[in-house]
CSV table of N, CA, C and O and ligand atoms in Angstrom, one decimal:
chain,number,residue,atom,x,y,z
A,1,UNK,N,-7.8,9.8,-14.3
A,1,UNK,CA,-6.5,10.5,-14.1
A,1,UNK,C,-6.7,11.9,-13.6
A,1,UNK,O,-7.8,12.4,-13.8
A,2,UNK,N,-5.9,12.5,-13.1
A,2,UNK,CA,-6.0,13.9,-12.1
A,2,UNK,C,-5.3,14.5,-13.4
A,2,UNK,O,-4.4,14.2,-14.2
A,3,UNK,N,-6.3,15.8,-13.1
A,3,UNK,CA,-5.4,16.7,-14.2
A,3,UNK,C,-4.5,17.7,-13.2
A,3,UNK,O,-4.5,17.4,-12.0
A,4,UNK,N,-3.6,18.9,-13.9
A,4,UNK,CA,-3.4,19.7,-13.3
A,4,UNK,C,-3.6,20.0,-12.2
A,4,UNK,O,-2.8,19.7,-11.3
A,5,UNK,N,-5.0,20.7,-12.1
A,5,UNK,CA,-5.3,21.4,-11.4
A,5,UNK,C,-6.1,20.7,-10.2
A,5,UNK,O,-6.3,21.3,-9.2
A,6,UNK,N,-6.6,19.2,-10.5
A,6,UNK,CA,-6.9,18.7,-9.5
A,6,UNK,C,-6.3,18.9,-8.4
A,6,UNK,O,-5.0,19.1,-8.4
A,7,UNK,N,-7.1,18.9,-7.2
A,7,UNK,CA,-6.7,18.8,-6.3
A,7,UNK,C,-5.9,17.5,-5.4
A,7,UNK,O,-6.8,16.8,-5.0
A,8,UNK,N,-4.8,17.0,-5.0
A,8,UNK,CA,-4.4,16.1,-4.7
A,8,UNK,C,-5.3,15.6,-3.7
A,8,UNK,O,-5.8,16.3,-2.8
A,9,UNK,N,-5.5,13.7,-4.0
A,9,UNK,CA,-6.1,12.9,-3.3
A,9,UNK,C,-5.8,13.7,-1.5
A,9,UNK,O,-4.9,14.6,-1.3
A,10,UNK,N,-6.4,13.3,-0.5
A,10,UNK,CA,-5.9,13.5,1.0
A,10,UNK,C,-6.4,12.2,1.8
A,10,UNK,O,-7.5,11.6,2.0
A,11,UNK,N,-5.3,12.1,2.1
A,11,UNK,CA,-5.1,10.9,2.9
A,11,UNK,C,-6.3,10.5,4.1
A,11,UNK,O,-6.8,11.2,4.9
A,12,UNK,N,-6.5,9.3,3.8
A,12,UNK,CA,-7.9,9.1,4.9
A,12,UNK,C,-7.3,9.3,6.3
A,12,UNK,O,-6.4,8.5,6.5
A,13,UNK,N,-7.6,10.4,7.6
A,13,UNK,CA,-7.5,10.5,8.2
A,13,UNK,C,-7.7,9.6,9.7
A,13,UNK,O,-7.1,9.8,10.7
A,14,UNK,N,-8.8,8.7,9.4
A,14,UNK,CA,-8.7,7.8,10.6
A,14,UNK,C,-7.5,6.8,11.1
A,14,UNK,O,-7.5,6.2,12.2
A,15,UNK,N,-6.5,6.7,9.8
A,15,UNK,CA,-5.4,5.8,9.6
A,15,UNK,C,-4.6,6.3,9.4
A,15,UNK,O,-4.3,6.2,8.2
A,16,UNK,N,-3.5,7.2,10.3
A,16,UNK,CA,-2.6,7.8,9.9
A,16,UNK,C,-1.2,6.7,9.8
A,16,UNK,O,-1.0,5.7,10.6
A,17,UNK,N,-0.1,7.2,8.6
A,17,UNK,CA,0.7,7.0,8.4
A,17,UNK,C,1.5,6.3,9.2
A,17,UNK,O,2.0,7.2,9.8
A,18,UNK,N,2.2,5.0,9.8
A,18,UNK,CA,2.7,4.9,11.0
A,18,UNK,C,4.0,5.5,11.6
A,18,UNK,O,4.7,5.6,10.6
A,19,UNK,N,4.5,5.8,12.5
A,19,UNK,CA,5.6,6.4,12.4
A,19,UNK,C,6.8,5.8,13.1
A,19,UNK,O,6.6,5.4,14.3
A,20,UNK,N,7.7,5.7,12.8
A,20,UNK,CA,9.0,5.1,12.7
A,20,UNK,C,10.1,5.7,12.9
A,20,UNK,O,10.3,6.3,11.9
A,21,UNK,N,11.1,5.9,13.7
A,21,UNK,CA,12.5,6.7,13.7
A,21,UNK,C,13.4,5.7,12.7
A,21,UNK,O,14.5,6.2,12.6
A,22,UNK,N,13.3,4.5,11.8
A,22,UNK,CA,14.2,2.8,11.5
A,22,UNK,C,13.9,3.9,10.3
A,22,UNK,O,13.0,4.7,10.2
A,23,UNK,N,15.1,3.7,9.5
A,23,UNK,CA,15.4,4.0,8.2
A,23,UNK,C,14.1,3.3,7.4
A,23,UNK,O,13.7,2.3,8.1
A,24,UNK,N,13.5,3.5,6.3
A,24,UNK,CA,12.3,3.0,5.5
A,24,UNK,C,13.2,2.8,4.4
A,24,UNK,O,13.8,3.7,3.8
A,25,UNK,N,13.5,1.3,3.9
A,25,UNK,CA,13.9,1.0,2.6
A,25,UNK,C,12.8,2.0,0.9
A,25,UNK,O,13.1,2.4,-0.3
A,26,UNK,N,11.8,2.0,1.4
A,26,UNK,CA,10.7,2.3,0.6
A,26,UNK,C,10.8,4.1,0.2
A,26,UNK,O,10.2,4.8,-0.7
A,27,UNK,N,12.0,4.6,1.2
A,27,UNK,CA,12.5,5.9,1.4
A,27,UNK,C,14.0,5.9,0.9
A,27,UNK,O,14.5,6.8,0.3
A,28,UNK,N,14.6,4.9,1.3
A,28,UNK,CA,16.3,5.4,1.1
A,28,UNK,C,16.4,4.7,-0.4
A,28,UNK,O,17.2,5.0,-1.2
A,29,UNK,N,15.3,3.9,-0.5
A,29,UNK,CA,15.8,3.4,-2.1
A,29,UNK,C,14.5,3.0,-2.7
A,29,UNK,O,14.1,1.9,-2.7
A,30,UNK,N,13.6,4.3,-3.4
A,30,UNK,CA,12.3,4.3,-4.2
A,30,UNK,C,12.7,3.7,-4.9
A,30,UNK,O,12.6,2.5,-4.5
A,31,UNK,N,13.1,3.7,-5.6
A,31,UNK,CA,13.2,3.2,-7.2
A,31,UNK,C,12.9,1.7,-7.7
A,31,UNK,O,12.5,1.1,-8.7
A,32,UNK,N,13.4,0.9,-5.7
A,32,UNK,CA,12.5,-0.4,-6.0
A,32,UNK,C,10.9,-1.2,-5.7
A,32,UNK,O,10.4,-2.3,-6.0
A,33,UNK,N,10.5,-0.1,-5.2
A,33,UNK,CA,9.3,0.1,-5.3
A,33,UNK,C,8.0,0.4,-6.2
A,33,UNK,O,6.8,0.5,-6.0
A,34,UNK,N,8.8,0.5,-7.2
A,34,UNK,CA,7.9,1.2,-8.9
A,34,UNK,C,7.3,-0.5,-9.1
A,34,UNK,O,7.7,-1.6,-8.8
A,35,UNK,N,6.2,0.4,-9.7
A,35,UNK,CA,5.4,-0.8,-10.0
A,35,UNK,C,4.6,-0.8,-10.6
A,35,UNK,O,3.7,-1.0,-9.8
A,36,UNK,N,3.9,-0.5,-11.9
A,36,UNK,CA,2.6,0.3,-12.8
A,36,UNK,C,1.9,-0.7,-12.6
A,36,UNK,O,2.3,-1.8,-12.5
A,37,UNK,N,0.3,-0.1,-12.5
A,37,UNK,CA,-0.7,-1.2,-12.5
A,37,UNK,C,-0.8,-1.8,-13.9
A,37,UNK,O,-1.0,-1.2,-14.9
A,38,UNK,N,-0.7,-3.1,-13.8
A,38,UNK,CA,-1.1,-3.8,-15.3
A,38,UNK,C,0.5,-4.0,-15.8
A,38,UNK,O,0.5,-4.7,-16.8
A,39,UNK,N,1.3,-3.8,-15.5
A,39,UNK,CA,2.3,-3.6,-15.5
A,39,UNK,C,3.0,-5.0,-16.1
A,39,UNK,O,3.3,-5.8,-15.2
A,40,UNK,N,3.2,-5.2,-17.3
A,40,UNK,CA,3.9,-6.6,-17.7
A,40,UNK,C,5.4,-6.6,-17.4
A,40,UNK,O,6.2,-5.9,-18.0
A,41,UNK,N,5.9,-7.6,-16.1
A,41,UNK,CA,7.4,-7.2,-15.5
A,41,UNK,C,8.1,-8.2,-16.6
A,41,UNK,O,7.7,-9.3,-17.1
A,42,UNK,N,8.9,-7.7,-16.7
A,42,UNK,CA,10.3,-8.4,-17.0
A,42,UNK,C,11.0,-9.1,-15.9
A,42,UNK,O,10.5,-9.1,-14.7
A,43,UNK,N,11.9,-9.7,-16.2
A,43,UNK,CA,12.3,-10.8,-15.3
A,43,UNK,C,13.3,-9.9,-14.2
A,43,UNK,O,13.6,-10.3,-13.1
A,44,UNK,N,13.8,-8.6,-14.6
A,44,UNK,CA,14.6,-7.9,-13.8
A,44,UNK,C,13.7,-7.4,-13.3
A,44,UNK,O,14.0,-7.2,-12.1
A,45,UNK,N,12.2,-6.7,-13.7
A,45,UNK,CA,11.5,-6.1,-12.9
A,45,UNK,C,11.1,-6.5,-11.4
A,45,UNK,O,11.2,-6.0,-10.3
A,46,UNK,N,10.4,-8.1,-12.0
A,46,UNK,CA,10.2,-9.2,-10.9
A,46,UNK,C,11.2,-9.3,-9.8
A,46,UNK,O,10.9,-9.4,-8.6
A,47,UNK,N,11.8,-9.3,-10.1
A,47,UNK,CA,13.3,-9.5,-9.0
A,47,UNK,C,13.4,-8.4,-8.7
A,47,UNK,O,13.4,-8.6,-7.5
A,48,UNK,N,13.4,-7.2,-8.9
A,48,UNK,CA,12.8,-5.9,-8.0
A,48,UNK,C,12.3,-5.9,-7.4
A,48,UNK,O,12.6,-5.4,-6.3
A,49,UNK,N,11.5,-6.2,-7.7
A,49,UNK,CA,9.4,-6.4,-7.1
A,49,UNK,C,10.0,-7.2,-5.8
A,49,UNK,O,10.1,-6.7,-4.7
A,50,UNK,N,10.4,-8.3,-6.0
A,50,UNK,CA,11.0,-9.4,-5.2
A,50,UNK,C,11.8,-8.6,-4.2
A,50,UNK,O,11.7,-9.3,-3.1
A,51,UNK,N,12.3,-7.7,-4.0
A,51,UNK,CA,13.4,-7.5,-3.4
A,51,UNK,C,13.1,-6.4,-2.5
A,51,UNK,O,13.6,-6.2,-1.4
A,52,UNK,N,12.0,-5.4,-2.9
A,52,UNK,CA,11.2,-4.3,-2.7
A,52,UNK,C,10.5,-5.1,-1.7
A,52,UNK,O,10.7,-4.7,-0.6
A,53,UNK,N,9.5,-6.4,-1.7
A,53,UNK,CA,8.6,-7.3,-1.1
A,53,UNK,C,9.7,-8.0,0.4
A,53,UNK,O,9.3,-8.2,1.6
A,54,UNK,N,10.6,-8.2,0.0
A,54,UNK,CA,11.7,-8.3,0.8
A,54,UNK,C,12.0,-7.6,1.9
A,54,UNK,O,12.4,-8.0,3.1
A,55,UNK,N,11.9,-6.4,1.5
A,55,UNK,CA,12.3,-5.6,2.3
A,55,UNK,C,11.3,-5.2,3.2
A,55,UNK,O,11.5,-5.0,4.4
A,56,UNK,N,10.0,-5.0,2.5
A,56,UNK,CA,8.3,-5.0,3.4
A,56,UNK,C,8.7,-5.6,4.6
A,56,UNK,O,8.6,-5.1,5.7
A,57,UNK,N,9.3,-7.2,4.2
A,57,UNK,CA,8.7,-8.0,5.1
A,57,UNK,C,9.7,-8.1,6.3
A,57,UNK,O,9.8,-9.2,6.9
A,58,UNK,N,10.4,-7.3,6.6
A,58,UNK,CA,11.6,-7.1,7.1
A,58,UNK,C,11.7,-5.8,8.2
A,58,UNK,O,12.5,-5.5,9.0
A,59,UNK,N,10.1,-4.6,7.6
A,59,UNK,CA,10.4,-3.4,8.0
A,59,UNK,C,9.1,-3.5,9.4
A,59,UNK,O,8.0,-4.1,9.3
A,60,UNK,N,9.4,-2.9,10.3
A,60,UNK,CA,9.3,-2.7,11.2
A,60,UNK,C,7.4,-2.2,11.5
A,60,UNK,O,6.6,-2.5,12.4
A,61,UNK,N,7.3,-1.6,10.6
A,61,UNK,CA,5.7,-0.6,10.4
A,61,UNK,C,4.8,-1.4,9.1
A,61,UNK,O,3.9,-0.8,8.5
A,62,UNK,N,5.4,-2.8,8.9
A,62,UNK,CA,4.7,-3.1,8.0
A,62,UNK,C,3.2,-3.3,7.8
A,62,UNK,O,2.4,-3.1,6.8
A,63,UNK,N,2.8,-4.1,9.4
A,63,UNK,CA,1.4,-4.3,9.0
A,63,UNK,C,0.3,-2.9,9.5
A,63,UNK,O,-0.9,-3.1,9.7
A,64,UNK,N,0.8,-1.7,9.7
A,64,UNK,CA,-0.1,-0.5,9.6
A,64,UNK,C,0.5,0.1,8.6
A,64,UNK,O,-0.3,0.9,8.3
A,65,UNK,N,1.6,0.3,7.7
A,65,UNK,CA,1.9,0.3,6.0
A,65,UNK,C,1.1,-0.2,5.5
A,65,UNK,O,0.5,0.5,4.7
A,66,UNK,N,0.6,-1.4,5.6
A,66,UNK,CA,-0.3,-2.3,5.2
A,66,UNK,C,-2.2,-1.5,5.4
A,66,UNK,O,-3.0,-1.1,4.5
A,67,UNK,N,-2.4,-1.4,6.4
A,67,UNK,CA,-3.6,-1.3,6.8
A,67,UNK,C,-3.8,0.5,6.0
A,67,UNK,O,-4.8,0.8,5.4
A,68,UNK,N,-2.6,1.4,6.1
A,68,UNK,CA,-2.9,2.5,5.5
A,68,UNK,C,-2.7,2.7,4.2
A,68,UNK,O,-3.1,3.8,3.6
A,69,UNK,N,-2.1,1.7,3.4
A,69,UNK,CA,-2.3,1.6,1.9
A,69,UNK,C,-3.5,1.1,1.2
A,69,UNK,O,-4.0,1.5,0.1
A,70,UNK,N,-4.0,0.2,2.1
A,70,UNK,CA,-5.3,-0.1,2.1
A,70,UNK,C,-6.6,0.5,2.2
A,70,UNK,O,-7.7,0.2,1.7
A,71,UNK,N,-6.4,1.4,2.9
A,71,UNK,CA,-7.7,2.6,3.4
A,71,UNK,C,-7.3,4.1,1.9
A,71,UNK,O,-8.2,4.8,1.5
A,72,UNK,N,-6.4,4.1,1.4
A,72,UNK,CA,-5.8,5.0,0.9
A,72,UNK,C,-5.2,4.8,-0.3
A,72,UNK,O,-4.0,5.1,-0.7
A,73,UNK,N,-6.5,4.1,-1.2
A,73,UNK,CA,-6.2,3.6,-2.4
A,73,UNK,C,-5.7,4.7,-3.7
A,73,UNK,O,-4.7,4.5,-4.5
A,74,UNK,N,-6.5,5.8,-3.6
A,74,UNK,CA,-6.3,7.1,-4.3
A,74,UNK,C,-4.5,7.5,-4.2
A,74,UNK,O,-3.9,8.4,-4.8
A,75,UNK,N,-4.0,6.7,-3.3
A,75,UNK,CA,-2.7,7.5,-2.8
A,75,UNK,C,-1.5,6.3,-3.3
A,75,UNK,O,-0.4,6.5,-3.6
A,76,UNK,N,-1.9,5.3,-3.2
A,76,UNK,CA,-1.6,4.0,-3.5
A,76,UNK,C,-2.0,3.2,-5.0
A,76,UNK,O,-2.1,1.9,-5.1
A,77,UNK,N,-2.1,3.9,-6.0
A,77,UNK,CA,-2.6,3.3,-7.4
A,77,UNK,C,-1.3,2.3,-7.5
A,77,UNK,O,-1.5,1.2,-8.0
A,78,UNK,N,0.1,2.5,-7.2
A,78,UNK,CA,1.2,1.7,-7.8
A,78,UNK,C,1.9,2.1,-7.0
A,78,UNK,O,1.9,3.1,-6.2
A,79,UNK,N,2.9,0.9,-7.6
A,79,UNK,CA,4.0,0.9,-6.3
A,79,UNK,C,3.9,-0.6,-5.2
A,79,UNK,O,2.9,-1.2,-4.8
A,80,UNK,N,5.1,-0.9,-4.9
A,80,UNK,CA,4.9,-1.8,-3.7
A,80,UNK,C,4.6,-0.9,-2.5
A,80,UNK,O,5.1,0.1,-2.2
A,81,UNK,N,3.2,-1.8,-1.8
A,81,UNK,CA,3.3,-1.4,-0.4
A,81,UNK,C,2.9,-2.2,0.4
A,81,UNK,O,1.9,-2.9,0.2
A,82,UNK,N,3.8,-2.4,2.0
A,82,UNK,CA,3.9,-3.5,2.5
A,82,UNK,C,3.8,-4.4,1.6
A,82,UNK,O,2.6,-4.8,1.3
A,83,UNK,N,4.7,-4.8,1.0
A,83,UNK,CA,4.9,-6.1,-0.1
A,83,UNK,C,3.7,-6.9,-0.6
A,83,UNK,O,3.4,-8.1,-0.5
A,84,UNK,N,3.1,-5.3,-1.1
A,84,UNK,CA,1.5,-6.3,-2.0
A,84,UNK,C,2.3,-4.8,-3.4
A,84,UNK,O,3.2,-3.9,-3.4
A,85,UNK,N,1.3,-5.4,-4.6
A,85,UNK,CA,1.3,-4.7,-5.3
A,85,UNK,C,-0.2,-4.0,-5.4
A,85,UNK,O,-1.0,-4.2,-4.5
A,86,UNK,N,-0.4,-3.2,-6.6
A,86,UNK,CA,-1.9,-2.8,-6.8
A,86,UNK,C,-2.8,-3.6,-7.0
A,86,UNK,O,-3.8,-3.5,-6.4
A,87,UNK,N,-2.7,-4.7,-7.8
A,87,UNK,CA,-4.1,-5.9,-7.5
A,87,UNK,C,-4.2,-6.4,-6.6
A,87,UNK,O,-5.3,-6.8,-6.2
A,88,UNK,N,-2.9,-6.5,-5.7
A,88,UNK,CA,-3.2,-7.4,-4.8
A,88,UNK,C,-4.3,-6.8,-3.8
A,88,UNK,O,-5.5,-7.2,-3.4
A,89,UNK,N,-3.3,-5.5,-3.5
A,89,UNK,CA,-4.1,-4.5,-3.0
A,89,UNK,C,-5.8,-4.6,-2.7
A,89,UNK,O,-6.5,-5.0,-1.7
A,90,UNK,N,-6.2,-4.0,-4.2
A,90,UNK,CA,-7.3,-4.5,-4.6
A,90,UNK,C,-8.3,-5.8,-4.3
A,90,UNK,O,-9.4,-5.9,-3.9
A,91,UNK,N,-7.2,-6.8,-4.7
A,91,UNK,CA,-8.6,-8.1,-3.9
A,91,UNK,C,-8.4,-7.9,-2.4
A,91,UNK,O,-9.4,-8.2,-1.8
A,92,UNK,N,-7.3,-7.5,-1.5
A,92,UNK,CA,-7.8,-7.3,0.1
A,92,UNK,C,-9.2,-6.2,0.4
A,92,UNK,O,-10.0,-6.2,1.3
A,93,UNK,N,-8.9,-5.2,-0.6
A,93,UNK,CA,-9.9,-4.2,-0.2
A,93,UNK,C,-11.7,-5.1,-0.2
A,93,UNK,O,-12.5,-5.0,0.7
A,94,UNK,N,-11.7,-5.9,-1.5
A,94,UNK,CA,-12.8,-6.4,-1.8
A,94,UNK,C,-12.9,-7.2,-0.7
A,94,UNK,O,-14.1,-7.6,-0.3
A,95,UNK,N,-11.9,-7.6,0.0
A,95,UNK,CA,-12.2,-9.1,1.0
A,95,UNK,C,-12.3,-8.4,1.9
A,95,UNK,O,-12.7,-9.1,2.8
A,96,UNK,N,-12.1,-7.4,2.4
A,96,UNK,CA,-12.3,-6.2,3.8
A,96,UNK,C,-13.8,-5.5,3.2
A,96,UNK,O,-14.7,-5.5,4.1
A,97,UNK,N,-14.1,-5.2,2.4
A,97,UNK,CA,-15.8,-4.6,2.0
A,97,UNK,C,-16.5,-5.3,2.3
A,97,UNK,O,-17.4,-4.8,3.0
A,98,UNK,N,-16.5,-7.0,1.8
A,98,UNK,CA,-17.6,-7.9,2.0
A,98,UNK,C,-17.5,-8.6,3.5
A,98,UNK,O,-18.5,-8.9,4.1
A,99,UNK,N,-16.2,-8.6,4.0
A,99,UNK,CA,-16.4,-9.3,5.5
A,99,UNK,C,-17.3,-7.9,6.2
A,99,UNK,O,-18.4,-8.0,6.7
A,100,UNK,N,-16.5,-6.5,6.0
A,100,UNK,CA,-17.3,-5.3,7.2
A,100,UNK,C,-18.1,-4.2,6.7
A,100,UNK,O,-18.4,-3.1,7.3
A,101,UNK,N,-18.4,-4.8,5.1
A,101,UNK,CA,-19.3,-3.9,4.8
A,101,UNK,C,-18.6,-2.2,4.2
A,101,UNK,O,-17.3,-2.1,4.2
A,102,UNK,N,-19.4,-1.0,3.8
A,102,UNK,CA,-18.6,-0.2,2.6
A,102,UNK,C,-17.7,0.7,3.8
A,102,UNK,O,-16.6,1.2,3.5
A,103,UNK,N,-18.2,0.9,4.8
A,103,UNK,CA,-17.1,1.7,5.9
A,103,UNK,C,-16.2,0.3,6.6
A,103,UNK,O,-16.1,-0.2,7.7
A,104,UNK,N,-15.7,0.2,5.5
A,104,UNK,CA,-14.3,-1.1,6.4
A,104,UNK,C,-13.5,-0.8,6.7
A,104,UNK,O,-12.8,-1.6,7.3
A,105,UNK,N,-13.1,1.1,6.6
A,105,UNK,CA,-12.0,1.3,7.8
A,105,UNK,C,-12.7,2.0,8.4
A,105,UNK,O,-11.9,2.8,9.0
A,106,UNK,N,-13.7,2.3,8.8
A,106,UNK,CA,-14.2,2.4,10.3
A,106,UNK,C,-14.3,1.5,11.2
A,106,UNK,O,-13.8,1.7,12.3
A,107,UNK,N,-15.0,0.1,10.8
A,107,UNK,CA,-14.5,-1.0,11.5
A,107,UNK,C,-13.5,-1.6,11.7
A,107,UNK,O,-13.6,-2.3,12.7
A,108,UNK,N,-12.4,-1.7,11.2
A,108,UNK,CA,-10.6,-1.9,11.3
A,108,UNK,C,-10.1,-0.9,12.3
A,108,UNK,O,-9.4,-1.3,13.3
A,109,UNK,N,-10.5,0.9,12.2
A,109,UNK,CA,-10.1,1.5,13.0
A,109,UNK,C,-10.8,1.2,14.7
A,109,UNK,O,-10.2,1.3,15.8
A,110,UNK,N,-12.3,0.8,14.7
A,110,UNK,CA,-12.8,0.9,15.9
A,110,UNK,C,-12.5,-0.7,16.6
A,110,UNK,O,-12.6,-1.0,17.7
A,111,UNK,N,-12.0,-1.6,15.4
A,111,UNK,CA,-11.4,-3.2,16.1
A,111,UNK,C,-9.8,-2.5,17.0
A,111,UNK,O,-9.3,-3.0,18.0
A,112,UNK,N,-9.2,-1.3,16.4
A,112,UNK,CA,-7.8,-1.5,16.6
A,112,UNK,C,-8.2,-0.5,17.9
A,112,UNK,O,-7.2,-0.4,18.7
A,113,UNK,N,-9.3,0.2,18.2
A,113,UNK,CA,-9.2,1.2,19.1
A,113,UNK,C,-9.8,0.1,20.6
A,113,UNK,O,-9.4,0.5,21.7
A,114,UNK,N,-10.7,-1.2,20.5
A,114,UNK,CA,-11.1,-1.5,21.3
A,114,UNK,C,-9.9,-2.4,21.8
A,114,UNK,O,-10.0,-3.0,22.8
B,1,LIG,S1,6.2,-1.9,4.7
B,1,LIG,FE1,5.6,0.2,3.9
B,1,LIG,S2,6.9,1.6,5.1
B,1,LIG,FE2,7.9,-0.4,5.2
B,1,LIG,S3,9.4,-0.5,3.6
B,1,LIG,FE3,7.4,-1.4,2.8
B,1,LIG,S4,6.3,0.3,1.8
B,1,LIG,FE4,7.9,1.2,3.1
């Protein structure tokens, strides 16, 4: 857990943010995006979740949302992004380590640069 004074995580720079002029549901309406890791949902929470995941898959910048929540786990502990949660998260990272090895967004960035 970060105290105080820690210094805030910084974003892995080879994967920047994508950028978008389209309204971001994940912006005009946070609150459906909450998600604690470990997180036992209630049936209204799920339907949140559901609806937040909805919206992912609907938004324009999803699959580099995707690729930068992924490289930028420290920044990403909870919360929907691109309509994964934190575990899910988590087993893509494992299945991105073992296919390209411990720099897997070096190789994701130099597949996307060739
Ligand atoms: S895909 Fe990413 S940027 Fe788009 S609404 Fe979901 S969390 Fe926001």
């Amino acid at each position: 857990m970060r105290t105080a004074n820690a210094p805030a995580p910084e974003a892995d720079p080879r994967i920047p943010f994508p950028h978008t002029n389209s309204p971001l549901a994940c912006r005009t309406n946070p609150a459906l995006f909450v998600h604690e890791h470990g997180q036992t949902s209630s049936k209204e929470d799920r339907d949140r979740i559901e609806r937040a995941r909805t919206a992912c898959r609907g938004c324009p910048i999803a699959a580099d949302c995707l690729k930068w929540a992924l490289a930028n786990p420290s920044l990403t502990p909870t919360g929907v992004w691109a309509a994964t949660i934190s575990r899910e998260r988590t087993g893509l990272r494992r299945r991105l380590q073992q296919r390209h090895g411990p720099d897997w967004v070096g190789v994701v960035v130099q597949a996307d640069v060739a």
